[in-house]
Structure formats: structure tokens, C-alpha cells
Coordinates of C-alpha atoms in Angstrom, one line a residue:
Chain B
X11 CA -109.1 -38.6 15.1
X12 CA -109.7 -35.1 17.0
X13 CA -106.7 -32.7 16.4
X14 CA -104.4 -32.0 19.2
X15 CA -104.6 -28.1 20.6
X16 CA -102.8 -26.5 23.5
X17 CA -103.4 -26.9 27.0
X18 CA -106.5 -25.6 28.6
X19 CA -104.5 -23.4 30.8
X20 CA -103.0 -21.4 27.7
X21 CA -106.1 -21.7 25.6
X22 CA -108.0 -19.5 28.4
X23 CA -104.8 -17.4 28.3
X24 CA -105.3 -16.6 24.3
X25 CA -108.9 -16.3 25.2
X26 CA -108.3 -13.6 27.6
X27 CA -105.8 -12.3 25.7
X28 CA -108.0 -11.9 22.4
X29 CA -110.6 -9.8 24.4
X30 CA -108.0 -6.9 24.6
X31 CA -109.2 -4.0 22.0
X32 CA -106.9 -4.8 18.8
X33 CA -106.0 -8.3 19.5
X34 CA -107.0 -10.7 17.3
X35 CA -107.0 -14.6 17.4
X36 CA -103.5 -14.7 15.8
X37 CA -102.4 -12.0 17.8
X38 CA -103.1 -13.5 21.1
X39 CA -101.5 -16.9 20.4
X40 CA -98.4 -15.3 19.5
X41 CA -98.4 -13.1 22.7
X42 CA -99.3 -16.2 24.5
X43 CA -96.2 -18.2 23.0
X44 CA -94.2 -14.7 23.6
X45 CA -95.0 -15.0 27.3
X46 CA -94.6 -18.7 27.9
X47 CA -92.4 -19.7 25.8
X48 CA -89.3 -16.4 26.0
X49 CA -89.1 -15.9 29.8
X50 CA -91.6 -16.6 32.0
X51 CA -90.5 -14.4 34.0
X52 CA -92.4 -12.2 31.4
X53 CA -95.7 -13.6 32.0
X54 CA -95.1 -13.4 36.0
X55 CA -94.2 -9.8 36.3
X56 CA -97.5 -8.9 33.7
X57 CA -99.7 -10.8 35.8
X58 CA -98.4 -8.9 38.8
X59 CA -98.3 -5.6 37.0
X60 CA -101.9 -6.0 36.3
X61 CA -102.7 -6.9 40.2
X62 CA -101.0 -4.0 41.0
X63 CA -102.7 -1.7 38.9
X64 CA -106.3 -3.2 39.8
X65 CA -105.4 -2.9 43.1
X66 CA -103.3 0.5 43.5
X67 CA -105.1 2.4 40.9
X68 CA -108.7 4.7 42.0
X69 CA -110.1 8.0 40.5
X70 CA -109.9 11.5 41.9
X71 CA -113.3 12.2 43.7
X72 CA -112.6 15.6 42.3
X73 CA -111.9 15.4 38.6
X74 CA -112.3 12.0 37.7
X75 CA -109.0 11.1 36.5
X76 CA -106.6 8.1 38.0
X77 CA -104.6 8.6 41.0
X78 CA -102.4 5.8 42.2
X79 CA -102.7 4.2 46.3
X80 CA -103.4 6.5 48.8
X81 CA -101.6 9.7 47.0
X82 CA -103.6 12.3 45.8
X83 CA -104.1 13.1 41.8
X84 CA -101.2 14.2 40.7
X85 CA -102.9 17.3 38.6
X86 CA -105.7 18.4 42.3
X87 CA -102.7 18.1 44.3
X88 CA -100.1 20.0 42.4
X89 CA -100.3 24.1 43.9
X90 CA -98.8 25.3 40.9
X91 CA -102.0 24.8 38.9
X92 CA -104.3 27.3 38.0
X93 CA -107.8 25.9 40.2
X94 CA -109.9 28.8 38.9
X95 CA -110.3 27.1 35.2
X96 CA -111.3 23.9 34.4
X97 CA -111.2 21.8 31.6
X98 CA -114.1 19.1 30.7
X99 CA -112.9 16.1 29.0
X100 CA -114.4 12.8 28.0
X101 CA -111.9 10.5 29.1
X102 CA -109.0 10.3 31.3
X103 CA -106.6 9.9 28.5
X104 CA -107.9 12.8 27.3
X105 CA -106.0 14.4 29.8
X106 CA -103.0 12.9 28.9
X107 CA -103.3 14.3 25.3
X108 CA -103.7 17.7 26.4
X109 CA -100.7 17.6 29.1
X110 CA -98.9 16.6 25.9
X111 CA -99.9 19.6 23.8
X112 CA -98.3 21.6 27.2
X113 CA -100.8 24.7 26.3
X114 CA -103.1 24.1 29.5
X115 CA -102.0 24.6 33.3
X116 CA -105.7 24.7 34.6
X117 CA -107.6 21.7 36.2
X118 CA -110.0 19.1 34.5
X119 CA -112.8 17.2 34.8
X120 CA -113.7 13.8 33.3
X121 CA -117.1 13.3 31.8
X122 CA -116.5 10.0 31.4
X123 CA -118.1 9.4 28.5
X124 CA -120.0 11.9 25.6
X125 CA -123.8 11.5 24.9
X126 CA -125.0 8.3 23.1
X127 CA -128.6 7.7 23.4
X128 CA -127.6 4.4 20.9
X129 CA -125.1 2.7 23.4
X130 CA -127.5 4.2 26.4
X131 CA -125.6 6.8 27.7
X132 CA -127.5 9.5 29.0
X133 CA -126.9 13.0 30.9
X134 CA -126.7 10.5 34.1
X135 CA -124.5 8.5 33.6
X136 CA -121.8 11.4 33.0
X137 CA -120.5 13.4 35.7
X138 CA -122.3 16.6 35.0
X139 CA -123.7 16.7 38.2
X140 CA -120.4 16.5 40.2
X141 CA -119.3 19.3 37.8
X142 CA -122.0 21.5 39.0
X143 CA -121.4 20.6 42.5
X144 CA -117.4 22.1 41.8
X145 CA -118.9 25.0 40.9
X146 CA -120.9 25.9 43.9
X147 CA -117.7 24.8 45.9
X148 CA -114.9 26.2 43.9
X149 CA -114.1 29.8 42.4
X150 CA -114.3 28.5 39.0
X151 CA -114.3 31.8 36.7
X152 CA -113.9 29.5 33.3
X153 CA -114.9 25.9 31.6
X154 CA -113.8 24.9 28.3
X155 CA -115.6 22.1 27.1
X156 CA -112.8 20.0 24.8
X157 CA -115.0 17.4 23.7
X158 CA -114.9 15.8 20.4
X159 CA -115.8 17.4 17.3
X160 CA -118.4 14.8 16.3
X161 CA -122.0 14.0 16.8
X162 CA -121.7 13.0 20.2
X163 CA -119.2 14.9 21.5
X164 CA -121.3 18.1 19.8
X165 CA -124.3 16.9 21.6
X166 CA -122.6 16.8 24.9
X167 CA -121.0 20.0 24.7
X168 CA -124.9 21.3 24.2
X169 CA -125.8 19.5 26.9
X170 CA -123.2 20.9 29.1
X171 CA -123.5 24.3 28.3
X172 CA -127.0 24.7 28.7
X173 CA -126.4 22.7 32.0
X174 CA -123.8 25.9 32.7
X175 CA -126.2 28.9 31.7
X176 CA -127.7 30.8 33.7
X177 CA -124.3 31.8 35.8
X178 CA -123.4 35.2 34.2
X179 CA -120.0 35.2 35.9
X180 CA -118.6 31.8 34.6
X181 CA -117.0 31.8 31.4
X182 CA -118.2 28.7 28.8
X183 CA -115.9 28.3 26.2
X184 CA -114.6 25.7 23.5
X185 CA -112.1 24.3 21.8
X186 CA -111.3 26.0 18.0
X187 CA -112.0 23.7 15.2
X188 CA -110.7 24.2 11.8
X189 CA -107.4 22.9 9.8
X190 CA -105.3 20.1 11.7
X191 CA -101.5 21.3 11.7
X192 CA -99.7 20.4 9.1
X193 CA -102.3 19.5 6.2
X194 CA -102.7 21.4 3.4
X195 CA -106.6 21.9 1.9
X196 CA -106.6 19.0 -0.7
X197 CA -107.5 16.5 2.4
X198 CA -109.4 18.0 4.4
X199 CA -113.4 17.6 4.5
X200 CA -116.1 20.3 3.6
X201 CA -117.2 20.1 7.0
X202 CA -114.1 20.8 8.9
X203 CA -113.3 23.4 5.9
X204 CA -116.7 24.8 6.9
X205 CA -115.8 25.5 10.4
X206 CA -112.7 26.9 9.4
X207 CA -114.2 29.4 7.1
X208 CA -116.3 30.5 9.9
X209 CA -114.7 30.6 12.9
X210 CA -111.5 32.5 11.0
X211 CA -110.0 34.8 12.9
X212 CA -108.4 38.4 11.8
X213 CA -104.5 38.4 11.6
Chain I
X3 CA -94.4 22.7 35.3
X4 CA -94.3 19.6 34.8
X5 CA -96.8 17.7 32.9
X6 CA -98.9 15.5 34.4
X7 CA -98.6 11.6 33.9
X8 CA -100.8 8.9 35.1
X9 CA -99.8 7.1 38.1
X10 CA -96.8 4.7 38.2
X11 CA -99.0 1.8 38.8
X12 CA -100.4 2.2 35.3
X13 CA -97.0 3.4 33.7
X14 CA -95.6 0.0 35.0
X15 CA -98.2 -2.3 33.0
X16 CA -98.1 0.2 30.3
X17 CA -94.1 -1.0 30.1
X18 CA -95.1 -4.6 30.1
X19 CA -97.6 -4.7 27.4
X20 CA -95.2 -2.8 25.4
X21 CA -92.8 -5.8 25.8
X22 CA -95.5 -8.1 24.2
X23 CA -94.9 -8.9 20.4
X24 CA -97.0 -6.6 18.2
X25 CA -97.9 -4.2 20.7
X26 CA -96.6 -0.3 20.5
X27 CA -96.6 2.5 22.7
X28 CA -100.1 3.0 21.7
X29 CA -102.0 -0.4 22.0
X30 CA -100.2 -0.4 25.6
X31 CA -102.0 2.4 26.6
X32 CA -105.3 1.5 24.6
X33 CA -105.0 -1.5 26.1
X34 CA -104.0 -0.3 29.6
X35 CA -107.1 2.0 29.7
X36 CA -109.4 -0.9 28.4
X37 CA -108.1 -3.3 31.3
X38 CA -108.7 -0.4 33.8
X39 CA -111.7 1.3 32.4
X40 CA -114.4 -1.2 31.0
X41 CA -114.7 -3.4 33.7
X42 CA -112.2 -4.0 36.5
X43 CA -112.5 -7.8 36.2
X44 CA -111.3 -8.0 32.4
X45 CA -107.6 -7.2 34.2
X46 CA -108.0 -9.6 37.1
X47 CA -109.7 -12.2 34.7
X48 CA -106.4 -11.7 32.5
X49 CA -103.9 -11.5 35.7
X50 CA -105.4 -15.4 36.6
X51 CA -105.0 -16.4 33.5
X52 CA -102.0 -15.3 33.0
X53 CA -100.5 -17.5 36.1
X54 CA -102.1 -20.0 35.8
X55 CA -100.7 -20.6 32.4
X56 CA -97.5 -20.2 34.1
X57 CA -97.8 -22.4 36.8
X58 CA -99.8 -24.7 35.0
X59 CA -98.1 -25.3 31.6
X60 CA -94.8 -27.4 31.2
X61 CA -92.8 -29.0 28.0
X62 CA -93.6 -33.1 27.5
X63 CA -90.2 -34.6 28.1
X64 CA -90.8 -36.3 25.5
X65 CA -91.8 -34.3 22.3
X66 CA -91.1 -31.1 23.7
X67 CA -94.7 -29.9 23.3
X68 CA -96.8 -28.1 25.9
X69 CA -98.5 -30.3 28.6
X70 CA -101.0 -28.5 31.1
X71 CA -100.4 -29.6 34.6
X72 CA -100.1 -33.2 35.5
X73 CA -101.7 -34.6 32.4
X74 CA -100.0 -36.2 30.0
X75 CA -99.0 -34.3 26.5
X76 CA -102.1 -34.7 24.1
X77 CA -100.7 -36.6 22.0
X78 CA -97.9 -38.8 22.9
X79 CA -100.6 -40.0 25.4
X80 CA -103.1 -40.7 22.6
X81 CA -102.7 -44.2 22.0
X82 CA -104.8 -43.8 18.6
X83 CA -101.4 -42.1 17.1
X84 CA -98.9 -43.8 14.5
X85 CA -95.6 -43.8 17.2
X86 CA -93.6 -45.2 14.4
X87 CA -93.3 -41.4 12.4
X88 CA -92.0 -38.3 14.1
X89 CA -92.3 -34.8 12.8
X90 CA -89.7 -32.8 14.0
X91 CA -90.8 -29.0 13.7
X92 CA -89.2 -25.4 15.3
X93 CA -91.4 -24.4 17.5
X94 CA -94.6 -26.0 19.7
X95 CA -96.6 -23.3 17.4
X96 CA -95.8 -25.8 14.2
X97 CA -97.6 -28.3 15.5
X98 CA -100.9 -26.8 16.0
X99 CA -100.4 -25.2 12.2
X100 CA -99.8 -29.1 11.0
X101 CA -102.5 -30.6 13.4
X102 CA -105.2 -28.1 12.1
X103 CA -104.1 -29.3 8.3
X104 CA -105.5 -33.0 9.2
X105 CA -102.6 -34.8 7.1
X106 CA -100.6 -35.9 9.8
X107 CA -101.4 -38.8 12.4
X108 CA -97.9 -39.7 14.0
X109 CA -95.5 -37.7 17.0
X110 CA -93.8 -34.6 17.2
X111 CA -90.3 -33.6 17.9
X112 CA -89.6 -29.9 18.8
X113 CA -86.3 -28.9 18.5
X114 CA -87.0 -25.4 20.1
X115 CA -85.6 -23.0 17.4
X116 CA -83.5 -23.4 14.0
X117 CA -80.0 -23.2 13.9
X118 CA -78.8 -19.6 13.8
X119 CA -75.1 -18.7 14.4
X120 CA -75.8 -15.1 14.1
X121 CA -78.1 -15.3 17.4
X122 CA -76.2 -17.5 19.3
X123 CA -78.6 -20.4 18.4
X124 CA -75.9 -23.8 17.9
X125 CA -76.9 -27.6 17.7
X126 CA -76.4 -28.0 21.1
X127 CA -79.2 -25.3 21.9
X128 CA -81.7 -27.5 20.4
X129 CA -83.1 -30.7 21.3
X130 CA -81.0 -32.9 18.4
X131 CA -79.9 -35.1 21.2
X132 CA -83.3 -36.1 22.7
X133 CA -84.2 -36.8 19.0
X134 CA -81.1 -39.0 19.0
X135 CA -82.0 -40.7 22.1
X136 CA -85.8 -41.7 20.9
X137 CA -84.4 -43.5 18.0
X138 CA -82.4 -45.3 20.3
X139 CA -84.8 -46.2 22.6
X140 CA -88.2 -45.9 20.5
X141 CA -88.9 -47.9 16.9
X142 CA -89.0 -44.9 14.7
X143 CA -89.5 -45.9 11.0
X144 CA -89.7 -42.0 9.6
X145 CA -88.8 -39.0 10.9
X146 CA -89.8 -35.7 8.6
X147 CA -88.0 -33.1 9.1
X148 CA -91.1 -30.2 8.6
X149 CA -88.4 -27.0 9.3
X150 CA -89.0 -23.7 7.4
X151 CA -87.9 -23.6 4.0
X152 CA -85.9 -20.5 4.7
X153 CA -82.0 -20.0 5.6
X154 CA -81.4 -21.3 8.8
X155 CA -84.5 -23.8 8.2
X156 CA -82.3 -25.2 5.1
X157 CA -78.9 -25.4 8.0
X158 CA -81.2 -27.0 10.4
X159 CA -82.7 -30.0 8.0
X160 CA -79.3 -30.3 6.8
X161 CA -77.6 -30.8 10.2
X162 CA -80.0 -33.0 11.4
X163 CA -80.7 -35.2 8.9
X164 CA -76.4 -35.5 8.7
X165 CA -76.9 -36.6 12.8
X166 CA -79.4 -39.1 11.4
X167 CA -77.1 -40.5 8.8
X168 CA -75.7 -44.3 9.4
X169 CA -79.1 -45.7 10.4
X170 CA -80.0 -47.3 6.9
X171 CA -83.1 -48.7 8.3
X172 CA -84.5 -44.9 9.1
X173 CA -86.2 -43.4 6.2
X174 CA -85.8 -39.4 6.5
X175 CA -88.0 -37.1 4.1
X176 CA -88.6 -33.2 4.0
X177 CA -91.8 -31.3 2.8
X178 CA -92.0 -30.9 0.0
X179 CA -91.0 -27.4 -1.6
X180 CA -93.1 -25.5 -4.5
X181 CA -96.1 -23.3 -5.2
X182 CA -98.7 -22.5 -2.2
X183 CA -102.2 -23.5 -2.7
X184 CA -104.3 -21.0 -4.4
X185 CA -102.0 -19.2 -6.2
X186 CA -100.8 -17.9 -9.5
X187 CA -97.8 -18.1 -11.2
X188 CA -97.1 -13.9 -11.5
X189 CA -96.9 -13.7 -7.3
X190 CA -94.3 -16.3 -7.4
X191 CA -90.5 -15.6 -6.5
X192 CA -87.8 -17.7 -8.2
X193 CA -86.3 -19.7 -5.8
X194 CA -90.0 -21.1 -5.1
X195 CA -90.3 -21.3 -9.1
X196 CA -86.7 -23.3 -9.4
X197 CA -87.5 -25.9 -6.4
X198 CA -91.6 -26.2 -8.0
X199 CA -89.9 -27.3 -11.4
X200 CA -86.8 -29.5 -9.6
X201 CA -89.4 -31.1 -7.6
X202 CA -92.2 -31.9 -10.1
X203 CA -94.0 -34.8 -10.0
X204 CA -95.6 -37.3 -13.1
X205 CA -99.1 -37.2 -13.0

């Protein structure tokens, strides 16, 4: 005799569901129960948050990162920032990491990715070009490239910077690498130890 | 200054996946940015999903199990099933677990929690009087009562099989209590120990 199983509706539900990064099959029957079974006014107002943020959410033109409806990007259309130094990230939650930290009151720009000739992403499809283009039209008197410290991210930083030579007056600089806060020597790898040894500073 | 924040579209289904069970501030955003990023029809693909689940999916009157739509519940409307023994489980989610272990042909009853004072959960919050109502007007030989073997599960077979008391006809069995499959004697607690021994069986 075949064995009973849910509905079709909620068994393309968990499918759905189990596509999200960190959801697993078990995962996404529970949220599916969660959201039928609880409220379900808590699946309605999900599906409609989702809508919404399909709908309402689009990228600055400018730097790349999210900007909701019609309304400009929060970080371009605030006066109080400092437009002549610009920060190159990979990703827009990047951004968010380094609004966090509070040490940065510059602009950014999102590469949208970092080099990876394995998963086919190439100088193209990254928005170097629109960074050059901010150059020629903005007073940009410093980048800092704060892309990841590994292979990738190293390789995109090269690419970037040798992308930026040649403009004596712009400032190309990175972010320091060396101990994480907090940790003492005991866990931390010979390469990152490395780094720290040679980029130590005088105090 | 403030910090920048990503727009309130995104913040607002950030707050609803954090509602979902299992999923922290983190996933949210994780997922968030996965929904939004990869490709913009993951989201809408879940958004449909999502209501038609919700407009789709009801309870079988009957057993209490999910039905999609119009169709009947799987399996009070497979004739091939033994309607004379009912399994009466917590939650529509017990019955898949049970279905996928093959052993069982009969019906379901869901009851729609266990009884829990301490949440507000009382006999008359679950579905003891539909159970009530299909011996009257069903022939039920059996009904197993397949609760958790855990506080409230012990209060929940213990009221219910007091409300099915006075019908000497109606045979009324538990599952049976002791050691999980696959495992040795060191990883067990006592209590499972005690009800292995009180239960054993001649072989």
C-alpha cells in the first residue's frame, strides 16, 4: 500500500523552503508545519513580505548596494558622508558589516562578487568598470579595497589595483590583516601570524 | 551619524524569517540576501508557494490531518485502509513519522497537541470529543493511543484512555515503551531502562 504524505500544496512549500541556504529537509517541514499549522496569519504576512521586498527593493546605480522604492540609497543620499573616499566591497552585506564596526563615514562600492575563474567569474562580471567610470566623474582622492583575506578576494584586490594604477593622485589602500580582536597566539594560523609579523607597526 | 541600514522592505522580511523555528538573526539575513541576490524568482517562487499552501491546505474533518484543496484526506479516502483501528497521535507531523515506518495500515486521529496545563493546553483544546463522536458513529475495534512517552504525553494517554473507559467492546493499547533500535545499553537513561525491563516480553 503506498504511504500517505502531505498535500501537494505543502510538499512544494518544504520544497521551496529546503532551497534556502541552511535549511535542510527536516528543517523545512518543521517551518512548513510552523507556518500552517501556528497562525496562518504567519505564512500570509511572509508571503507578502517577500512580494514586497521583490517588488520594492533595487540597487543604487551608484554603489551597488540596495535601496528601497523610489528613495534614493540611504548611504549616496546622506550629505553627511564623506564622497571623496570610497570603499570597495564584495557584497552588499559587506556594507552592513562595516557600518557596524562604525570606523568608516566614506562611500562604497559593491563588486559584487571577488574573482573565481572556477565558478566563472571574471573581471566582467564585477563592477570594475562602473568603478572606473566614478572615478572620472567624482573627486575620489582614496579607495580602500576591503575584500577578503583569501585567494579570491587577494586576487581581486590585484586585479583592482592594477585596474587603479596609473592615477598618481588617487590613493589605493587596504585593509590591515593580522590578529583577530580578542584571540590570543595559540589559535591563530602561521599564515595570518605571518602577516602580522610583517605588517607590524611601531608603537 | 547614523549608520546605514538596508531598506525597510528587506528589514521587514528579515523580521519574518526570524519568526520561523530555527532561524536566528543571522540565517534571516543569510537567507534574506539569498532570496534577494541569487536569483529574484527563488523569492517569488517561495512567496506562491507560500499562499498557495495557505489557501490550499485545510484539516480533514474527520482525522484532523491535512487535506490539499477539495480532495479528500489521503487516507481516510483510501478505501485500501483497515477503518476498524485508529491511531490517535499529537500532531499531523506523527503521522507522516508512523506512515514512513510501514507498520501501520488503519486511520488517524489528531488530537492537535498534548495536554499541558502549564500552556493553557486543557482537554477541551483538543479533539477528545471528535474521537468520542467516531466511536459513536464509526465501528472502531482499536484505538492506540501513539502520544509521546514524555510528561504531558503520559497525562494525555491517561485522560483519554479514562474518556474511552465503559466501552468493553473497545480494545485500547499504547506503544510500547523500551530501548530504541540500534542502541546500547551505556546511552540508556533509567526511566527507559525501568519501563524496557517492566515491559519485557518471552521470546
Amino acid at each position: 500500500m503506498k504511504r500517505a504524505e502531505y498535500p501537494v500544496e505543502i510538499q512544494r512549500l518544504i520544497a521551496s523552503l529546503k532551497r534556502l541556504p541552511g535549511i535542510g529537509p527536516r528543517s523545512a517541514e518543521r517551518i512548513a508545519m510552523a507556518l500552517l499549522q501556528s497562525r496562518q496569519d504567519a505564512a500570509t504576512e511572509l508571503a507578502q513580505a517577500l512580494a514586497e521586498a521583490v517588488a520594492g527593493v533595487g540597487f543604487c546605480p551608484r554603489c551597488g548596494f540596495f535601496k528601497g522604492g523610489d528613495r534614493p540609497c540611504v548611504i549616496c543620499g546622506n550629505p553627511e558622508r564623506d564622497a571623496s573616499i570610497v570603499c570597495v566591497v564584495e557584497q552588499s552585506t559587506d556594507i552592513l558589516s562595516i557600518e557596524r564596526s562604525g570606523a568608516f563615514r566614506g562611500l562604497y562600492h559593491v563588486l559584487g562578487g571577488k574573482l573565481s575563474p572556477l565558478d566563472d567569474v571574471h573581471p566582467e562580471n564585477l563592477r570594475i568598470d562602473a568603478l572606473l567610470a566614478r572615478l572620472e566623474s567624482e573627486s575620489i582622492a582614496e579607495v580602500i579595497l576591503a575584500v577578503g583575506s583569501d585567494v579570491e578576494g587577494e586576487a581581486t584586490a590585484h586585479y583592482v589595483s592594477e585596474a587603479l594604477s596609473g592615477r598618481p593622485e588617487l590613493k589605493v589602500t587596504r585593509l590591515a590583516q593580522g590578529l583577530p580582536a580578542g584571540g590570543g597566539l595559540e589559535h591563530i594560523d602561521e599564515l595570518t601570524l605571518h602577516r602580522a609579523l610583517s605588517g607590524r607597526r611601531a608603537i
